[in-house]
Structure formats: structure tokens, C-alpha cells
CSV table of C-alpha atoms in Angstrom, one decimal:
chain,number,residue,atom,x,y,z
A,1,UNK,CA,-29.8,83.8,-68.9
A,2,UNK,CA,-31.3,86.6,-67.2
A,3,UNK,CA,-35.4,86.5,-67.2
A,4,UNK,CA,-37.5,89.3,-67.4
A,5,UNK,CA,-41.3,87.6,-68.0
A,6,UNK,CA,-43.3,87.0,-65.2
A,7,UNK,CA,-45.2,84.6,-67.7
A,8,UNK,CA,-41.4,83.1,-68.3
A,9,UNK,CA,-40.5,82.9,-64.8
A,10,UNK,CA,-43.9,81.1,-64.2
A,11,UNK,CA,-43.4,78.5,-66.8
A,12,UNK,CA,-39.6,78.0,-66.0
A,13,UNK,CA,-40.7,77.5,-62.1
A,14,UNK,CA,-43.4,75.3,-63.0
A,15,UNK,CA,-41.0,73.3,-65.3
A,16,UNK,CA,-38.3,72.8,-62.6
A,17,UNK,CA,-41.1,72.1,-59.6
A,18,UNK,CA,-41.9,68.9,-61.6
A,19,UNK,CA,-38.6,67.7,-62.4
A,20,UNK,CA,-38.0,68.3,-58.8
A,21,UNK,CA,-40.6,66.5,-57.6
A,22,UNK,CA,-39.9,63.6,-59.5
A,23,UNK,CA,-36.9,62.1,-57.3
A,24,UNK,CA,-38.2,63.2,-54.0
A,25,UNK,CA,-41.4,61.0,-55.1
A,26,UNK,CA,-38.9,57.9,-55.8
A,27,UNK,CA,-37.4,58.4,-52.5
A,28,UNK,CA,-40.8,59.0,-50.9
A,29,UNK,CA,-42.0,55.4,-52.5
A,30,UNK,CA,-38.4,53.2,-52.6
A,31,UNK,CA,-38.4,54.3,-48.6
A,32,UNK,CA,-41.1,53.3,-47.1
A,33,UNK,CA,-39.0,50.5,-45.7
A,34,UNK,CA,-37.0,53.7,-43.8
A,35,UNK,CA,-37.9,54.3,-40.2
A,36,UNK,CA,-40.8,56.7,-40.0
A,37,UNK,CA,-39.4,59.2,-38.0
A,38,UNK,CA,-36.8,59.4,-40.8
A,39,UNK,CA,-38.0,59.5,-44.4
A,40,UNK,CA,-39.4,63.3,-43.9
A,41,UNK,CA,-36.5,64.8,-42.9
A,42,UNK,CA,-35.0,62.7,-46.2
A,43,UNK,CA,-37.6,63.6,-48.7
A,44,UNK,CA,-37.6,67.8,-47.2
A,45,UNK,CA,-33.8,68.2,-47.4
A,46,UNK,CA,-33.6,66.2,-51.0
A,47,UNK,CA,-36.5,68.7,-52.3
A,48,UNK,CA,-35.4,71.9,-51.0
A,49,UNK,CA,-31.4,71.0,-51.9
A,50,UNK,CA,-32.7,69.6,-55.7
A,51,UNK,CA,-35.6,73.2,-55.7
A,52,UNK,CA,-32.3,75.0,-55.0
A,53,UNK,CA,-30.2,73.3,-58.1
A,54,UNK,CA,-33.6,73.7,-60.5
A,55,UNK,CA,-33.5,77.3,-60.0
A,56,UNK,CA,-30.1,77.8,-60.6
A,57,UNK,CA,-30.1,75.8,-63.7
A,58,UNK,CA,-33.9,77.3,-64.8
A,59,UNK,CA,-32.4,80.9,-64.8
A,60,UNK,CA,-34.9,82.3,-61.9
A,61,UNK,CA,-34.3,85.6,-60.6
A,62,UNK,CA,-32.9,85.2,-56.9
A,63,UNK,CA,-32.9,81.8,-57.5
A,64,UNK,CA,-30.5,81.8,-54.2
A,65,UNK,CA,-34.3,82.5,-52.1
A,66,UNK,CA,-36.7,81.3,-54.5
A,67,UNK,CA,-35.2,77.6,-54.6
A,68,UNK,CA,-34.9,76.7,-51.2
A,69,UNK,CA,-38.2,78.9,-50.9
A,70,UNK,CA,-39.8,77.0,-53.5
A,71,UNK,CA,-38.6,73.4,-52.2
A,72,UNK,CA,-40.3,74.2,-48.4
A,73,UNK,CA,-43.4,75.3,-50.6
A,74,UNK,CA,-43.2,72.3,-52.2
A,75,UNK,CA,-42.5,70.2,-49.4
A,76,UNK,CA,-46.1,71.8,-48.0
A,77,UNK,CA,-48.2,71.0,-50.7
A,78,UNK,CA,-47.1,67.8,-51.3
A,79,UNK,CA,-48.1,66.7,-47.3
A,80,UNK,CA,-51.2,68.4,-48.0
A,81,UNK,CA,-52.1,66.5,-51.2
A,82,UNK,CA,-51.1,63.0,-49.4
A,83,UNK,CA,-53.5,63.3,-46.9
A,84,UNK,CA,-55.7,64.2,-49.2
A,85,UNK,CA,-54.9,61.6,-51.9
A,86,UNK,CA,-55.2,58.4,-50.6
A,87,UNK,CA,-52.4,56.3,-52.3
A,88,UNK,CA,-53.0,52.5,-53.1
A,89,UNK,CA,-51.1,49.9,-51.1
A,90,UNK,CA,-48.0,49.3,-52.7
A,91,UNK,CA,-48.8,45.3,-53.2
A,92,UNK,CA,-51.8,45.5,-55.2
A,93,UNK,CA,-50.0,48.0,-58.0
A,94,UNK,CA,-46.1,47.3,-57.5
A,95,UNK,CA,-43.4,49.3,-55.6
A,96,UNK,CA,-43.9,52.7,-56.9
A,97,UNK,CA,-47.7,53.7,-56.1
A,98,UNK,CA,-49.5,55.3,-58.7
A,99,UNK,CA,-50.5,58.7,-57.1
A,100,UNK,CA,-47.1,59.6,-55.9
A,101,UNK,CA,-45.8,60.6,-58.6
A,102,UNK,CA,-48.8,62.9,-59.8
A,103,UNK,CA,-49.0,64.4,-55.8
A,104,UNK,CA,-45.7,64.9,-56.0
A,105,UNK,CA,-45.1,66.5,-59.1
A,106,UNK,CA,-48.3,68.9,-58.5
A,107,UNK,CA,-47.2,70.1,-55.6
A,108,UNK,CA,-43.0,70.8,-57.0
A,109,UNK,CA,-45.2,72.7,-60.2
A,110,UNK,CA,-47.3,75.0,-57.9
A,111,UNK,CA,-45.0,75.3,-55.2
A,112,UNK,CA,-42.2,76.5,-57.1
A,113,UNK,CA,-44.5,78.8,-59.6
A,114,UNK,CA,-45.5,80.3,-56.2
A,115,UNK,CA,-41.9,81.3,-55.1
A,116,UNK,CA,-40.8,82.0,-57.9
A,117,UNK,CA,-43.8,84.7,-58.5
A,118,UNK,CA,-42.9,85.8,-55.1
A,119,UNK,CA,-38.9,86.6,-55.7
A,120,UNK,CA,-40.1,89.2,-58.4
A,121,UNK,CA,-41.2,91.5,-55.3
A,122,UNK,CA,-38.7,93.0,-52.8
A,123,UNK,CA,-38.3,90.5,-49.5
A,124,UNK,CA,-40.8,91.1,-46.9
A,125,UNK,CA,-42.6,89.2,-44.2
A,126,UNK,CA,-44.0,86.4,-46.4
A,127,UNK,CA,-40.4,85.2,-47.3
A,128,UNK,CA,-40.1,84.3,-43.6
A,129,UNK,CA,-43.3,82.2,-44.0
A,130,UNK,CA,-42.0,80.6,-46.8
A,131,UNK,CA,-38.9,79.6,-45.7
A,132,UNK,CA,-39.6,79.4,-42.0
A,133,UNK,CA,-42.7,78.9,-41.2
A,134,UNK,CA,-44.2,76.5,-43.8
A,135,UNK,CA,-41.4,73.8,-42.9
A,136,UNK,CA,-42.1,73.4,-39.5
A,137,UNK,CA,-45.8,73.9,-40.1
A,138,UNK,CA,-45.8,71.0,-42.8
A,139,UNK,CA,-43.7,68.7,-40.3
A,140,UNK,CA,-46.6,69.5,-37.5
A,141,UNK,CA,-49.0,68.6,-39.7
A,142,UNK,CA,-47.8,65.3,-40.5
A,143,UNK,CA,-46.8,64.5,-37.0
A,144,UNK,CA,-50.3,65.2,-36.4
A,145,UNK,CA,-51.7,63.4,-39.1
A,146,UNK,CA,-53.8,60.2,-37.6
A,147,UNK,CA,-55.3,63.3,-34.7
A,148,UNK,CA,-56.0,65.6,-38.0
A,149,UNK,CA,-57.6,63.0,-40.1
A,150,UNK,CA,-59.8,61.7,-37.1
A,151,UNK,CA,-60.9,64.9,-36.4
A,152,UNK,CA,-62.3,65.1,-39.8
A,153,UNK,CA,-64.3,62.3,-39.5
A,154,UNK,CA,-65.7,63.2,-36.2
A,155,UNK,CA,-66.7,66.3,-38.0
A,156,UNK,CA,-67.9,64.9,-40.9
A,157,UNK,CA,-70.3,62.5,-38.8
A,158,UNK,CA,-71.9,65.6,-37.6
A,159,UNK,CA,-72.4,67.5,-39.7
A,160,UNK,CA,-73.8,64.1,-41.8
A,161,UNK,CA,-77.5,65.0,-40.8
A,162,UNK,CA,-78.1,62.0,-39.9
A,163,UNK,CA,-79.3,61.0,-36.1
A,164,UNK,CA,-76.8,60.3,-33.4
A,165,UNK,CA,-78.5,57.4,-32.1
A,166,UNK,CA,-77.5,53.6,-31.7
A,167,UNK,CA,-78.5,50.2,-29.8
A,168,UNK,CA,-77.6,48.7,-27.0
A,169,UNK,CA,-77.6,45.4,-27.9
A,170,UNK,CA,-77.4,42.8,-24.8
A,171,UNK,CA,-74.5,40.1,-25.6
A,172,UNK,CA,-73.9,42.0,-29.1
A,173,UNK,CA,-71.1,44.2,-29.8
A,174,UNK,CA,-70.6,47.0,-32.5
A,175,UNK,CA,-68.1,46.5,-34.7
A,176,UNK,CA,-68.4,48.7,-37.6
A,177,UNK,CA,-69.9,52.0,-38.7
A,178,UNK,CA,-70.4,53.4,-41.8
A,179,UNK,CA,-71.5,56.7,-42.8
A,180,UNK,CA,-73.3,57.8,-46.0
A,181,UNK,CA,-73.0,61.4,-45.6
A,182,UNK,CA,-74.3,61.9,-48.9
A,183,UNK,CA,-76.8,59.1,-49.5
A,184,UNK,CA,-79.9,58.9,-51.8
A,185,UNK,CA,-82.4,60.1,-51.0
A,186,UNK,CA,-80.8,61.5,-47.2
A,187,UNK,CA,-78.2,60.4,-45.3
A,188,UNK,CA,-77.8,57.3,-43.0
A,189,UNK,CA,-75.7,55.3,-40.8
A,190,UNK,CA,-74.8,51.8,-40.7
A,191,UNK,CA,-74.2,50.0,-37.9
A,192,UNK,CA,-72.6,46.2,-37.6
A,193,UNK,CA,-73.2,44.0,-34.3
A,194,UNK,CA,-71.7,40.7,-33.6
A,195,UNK,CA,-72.7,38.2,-31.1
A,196,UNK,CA,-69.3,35.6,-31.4
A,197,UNK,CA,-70.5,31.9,-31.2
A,198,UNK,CA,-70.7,29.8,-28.4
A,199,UNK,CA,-70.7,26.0,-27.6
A,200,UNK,CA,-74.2,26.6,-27.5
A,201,UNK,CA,-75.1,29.2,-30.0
A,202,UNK,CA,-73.7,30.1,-33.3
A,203,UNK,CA,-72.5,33.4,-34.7
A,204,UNK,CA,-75.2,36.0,-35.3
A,205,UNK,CA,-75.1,39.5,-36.4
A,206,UNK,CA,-77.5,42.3,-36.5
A,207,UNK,CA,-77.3,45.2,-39.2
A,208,UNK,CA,-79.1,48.6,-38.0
A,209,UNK,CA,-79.0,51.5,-40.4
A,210,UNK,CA,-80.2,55.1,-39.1
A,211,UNK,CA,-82.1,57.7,-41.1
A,212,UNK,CA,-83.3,60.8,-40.3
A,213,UNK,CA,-87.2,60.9,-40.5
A,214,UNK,CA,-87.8,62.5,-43.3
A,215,UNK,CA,-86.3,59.7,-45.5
A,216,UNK,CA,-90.0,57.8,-45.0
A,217,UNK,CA,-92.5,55.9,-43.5
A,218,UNK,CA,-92.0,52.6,-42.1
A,219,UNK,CA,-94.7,50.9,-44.0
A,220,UNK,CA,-93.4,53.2,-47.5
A,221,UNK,CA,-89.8,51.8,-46.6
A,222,UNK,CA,-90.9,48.1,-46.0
A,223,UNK,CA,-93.1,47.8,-49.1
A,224,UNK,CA,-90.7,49.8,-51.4
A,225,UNK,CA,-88.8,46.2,-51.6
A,226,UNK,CA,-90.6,43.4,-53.3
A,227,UNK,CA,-88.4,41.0,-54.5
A,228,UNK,CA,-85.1,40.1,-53.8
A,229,UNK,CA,-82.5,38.1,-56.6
A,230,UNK,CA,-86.2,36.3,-56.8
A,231,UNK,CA,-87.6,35.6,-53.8
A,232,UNK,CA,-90.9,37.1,-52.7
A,233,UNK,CA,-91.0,39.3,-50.2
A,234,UNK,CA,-93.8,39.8,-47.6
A,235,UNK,CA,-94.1,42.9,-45.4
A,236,UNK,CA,-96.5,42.7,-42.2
A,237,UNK,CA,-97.6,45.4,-39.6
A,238,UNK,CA,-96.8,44.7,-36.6
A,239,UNK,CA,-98.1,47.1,-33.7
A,240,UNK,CA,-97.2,50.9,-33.2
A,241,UNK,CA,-96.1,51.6,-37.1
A,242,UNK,CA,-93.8,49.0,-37.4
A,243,UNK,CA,-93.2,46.8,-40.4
A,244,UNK,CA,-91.0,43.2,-40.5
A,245,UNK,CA,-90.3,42.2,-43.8
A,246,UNK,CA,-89.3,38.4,-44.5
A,247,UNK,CA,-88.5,36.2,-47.8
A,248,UNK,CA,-90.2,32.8,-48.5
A,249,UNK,CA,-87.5,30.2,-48.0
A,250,UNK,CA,-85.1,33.2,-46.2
A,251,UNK,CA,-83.4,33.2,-42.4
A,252,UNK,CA,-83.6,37.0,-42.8
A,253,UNK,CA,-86.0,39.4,-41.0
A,254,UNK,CA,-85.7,42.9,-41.4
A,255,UNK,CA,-87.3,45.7,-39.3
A,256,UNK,CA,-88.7,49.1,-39.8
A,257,UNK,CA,-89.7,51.7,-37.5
A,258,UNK,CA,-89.5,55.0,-36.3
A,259,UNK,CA,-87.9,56.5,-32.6
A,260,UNK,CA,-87.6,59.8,-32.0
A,261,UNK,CA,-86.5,61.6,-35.1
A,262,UNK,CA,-85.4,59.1,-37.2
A,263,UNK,CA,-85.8,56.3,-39.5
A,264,UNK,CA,-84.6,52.4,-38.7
A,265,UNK,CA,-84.1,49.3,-39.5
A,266,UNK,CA,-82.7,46.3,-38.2
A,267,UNK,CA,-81.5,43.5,-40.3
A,268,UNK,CA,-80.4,39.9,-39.0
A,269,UNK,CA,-80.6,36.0,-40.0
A,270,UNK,CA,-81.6,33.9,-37.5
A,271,UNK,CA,-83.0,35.9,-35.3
A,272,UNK,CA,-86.9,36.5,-34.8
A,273,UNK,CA,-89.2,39.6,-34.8
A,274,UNK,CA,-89.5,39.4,-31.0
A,275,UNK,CA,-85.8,39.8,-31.2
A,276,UNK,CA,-85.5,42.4,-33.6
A,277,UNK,CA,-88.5,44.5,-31.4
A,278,UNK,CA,-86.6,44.1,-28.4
A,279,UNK,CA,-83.9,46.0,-30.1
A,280,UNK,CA,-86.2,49.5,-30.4
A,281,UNK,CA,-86.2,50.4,-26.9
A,282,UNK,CA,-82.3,50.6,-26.5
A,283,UNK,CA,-81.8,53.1,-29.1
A,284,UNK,CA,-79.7,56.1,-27.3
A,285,UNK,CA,-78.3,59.0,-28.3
A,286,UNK,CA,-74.0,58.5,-29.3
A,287,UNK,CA,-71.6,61.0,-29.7
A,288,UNK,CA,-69.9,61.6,-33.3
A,289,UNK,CA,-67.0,60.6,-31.4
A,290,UNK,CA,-67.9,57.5,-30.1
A,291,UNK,CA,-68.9,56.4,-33.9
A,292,UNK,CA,-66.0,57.6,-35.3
A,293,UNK,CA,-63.7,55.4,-32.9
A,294,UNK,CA,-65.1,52.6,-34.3
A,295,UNK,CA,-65.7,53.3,-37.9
């Protein structure tokens, strides 16, 4: 039946997106057994092949461009919207993850309404980019997708706010970092070292967190704790503005104090202020990349 509303053509392309979506999203979820290299190619041609059907049976105008245009659209959107979405693991909610579905079915909607808004006007350029360009762009992307999402991160370390710095602790190694980009009252970074235990020794591990100096004093910082699930507290000065706070009955020593321009303090069990001081000096300046390789 021949369409003559934009509005129409809209609704009817939104309509057919979705249902579109809906099987690739099956596929996308029953497959991830499929070998990696394979289940792209699968889920494209099954979207742009059911996009071409869903125009044809939705009535769109040039439904002959706008459905496989509409199907590489959707294709797009819906690799854009998985990295973007993260999806639960499959175990913890049964075989067909939650989010597919919706990601999927979003990106059919608006990828369809978009190419079928498109096929009203006369061909040009942008019909190449639809159904050239934006395939092979979308299958970069996701070939790319571990190198795209770790340059994020890198990026979102710094532009955090928070000071590139980090210890170099002697027989401890780092083995997590965590950034709180958006963090109450400023940002910070926390950092995890691990000595392994020994014959001699046991385990031991130092916590460091990093903010920038305008988040406070040390004394402000150590005193701004009293109590902890009931145990008193006690916060002592200890020379050059530094401030150890320990709990009656508690292994655990914690450390605050400024270097350079920014906020610390060390956390540890077992451990004693001596050690904890030591730490200070071997604060250096790291890279966002270095962080993010091991966050």
C-alpha cells in the first residue's frame, strides 16, 4: 500500500526495525558458542536480509534501498550500543541476556526510522555511506573493540583530575587500580599491593589511595574518622604533617600525608608506621597508561 506520510513512514520504519531486531538478538545470544570471527558476519547478513523483508512487507517507499540500507544502519547502532551497554554474563541471568534484546531492538527502531526518512529524498552521497561505508565501518570498530575500549579508559584516567603518581613499593607489587573519576568530594585513585607469603612471612597488602590536594588536610582527613563498626579510633602526628590513625584492638594502621600536589594515604594490617613512612618517598609520577594496564 503506497505511503505518503513522512510521520507514517517513520512509524512503519520504526515498527519493522524492532521486529527486525528481535531475531538477530536471538542469534546474537543462542551464538555465542559460534567462533568469534563468525557470528558478525551471521548476525549483519541476517539483519540486513530480515531489514530488506520488513520493508517490503511495511509498505516503505524504495523499500528495495531503504531495507538493506536500514539493516547496515542497524547493524551500526546496535555495535555501538554493545559497547556501550555492558550485558550481564549469561550464567548469572540464563541464556538469553537481558540487555540484548533492548540494544538490539533500539538500534533496528532508529536505524530503520533513519533510512527510511532518508529514501524520501532523491539518492545522493549519503546512500553510499549508508550502505557502504557504515558496514565496514561497524565491522572495524568491533575488530577494534578491546584497543577502542582501552583507549577510553586511558583517557578517562586523565582527564580524572586526580594525580598521576604511585609507590614503589620494595618486594610489593600492584595489582589493582581503581579510579573514582567522579568521587565525593574530588576524585581519587586506588591502588592495591601485594607482597605473596613466604615460608617466613605471611601475605600482606598495602592499600594507597591518591587525591588531589585540595580534597584536605592530613590532620582534617585523619580526624574526620572516629569510630569504626565500634572501635575507637586514635589519630597521632607524626613529624612533617603526617597523621597515622590506629583502632584499639586493630592490626590496621592507616597513613595520611601530603607529596607534591596531592593527598595520600596508605592503608595496611600488619605492617607498622615505620613501614607505612617508608612508603612516602617512593611516590613517582605514572602514566595513565601504565594505570590503566593494570586496572
Amino acid at each position: 500500500m503506497p505511503v505518503s506520510s513522512t510521520a507514517t513512514v517513520l512509524r512503519r520504519a520504526a515498527l519493522a526495525g524492532s521486529v527486525t531486531g528481535l531475531p538477530a538478538a536471538i542469534v546474537h545470544a543462542r551464538g555465542e558458542g559460534l567462533d568469534g570471527t563468525l557470528l558478525p558476519p551471521v548476525t549483519f547478513l541476517l539483519t540486513v536480509v530480515l531489514a530488506t523483508v520488513g520493508a517490503r512487507l511495511a509498505g516503505l517507499p524504495r523499500w528495495g534501498v531503504a531495507g538493506p540500507a536500514g539493516g547496515a544502519v542497524t547493524w551500526l547502532l546496535i555495535a555501538a550500543l554493545a559497547v556501550l551497554v555492558p550485558t550481564p554474563e549469561p550464567e548469572l541471568i540464563g541464556p538469553l541476556p537481558v540487555l540484548v534484546v533492548p540494544v538490539y531492538v533500539a538500534g533496528g527502531a532508529a536505524g530503520f526510522a533513519l533510512a527510511a526518512w532518508s529514501s524520501r529524498s532523491p539518492v545522493r552521497w549519503w546512500a553510499v555511506v549508508l550502505a557502504v561505508v557504515v558496514p565496514l565501518g561497524s565491522w572495524g570498530a568491533a575488530r577494534h573493540k578491546p584497543q577502542l575500549l582501552a583507549w577510553l579508559e586511558v583517557r578517562g584516567i586523565e582527564t580524572s583530575g586526580v594525580p598521576l603518581i604511585a609507590p614503589e613499593i620494595e618486594g610489593y607489587e600492584l595489582v589493582h587500580v581503581d579510579v573514582d573519576a567522579a568521587g565525593d568530594p574530588e576524585p581519587s585513585t586506588w591502588l592495591e599491593y601485594w607482597r605473596k607469603a613466604t615460608p617466613k612471612r605471611g601475605f600482606s597488602q598495602i592499600q594507597v589511595t591518591v587525591w588531589p590536594a585540595a580534597a584536605g588536610a592530613p590532620r582534617d582527613s585523619c580526624l574526620a574518622v572516629t569510630e569504626d563498626f565500634g572501635v575507637p579510633l586514635r589519630c597521632k602526628q607524626l613529624a612533617g604533617d603526617r597523621w597515622v590513625r590506629t583502632g584499639e584492638g586493630s592490626s590496621w594502621v592507616t597513613l595520611f600525608a601530603s607529596t607534591g600536589e596531592a593527598l595520600v594515604m596508605l592503608n595496611a594490617s600488619g605492617v607498622t608506621e615505620g613501614d607505612l613512612v617508608a612508603v612516602l618517598p617512593t611516590f613517582r609520577p605514572v602514566t595513565a597508561e601504565e594505570l590503566a594496564a593494570i586496572a
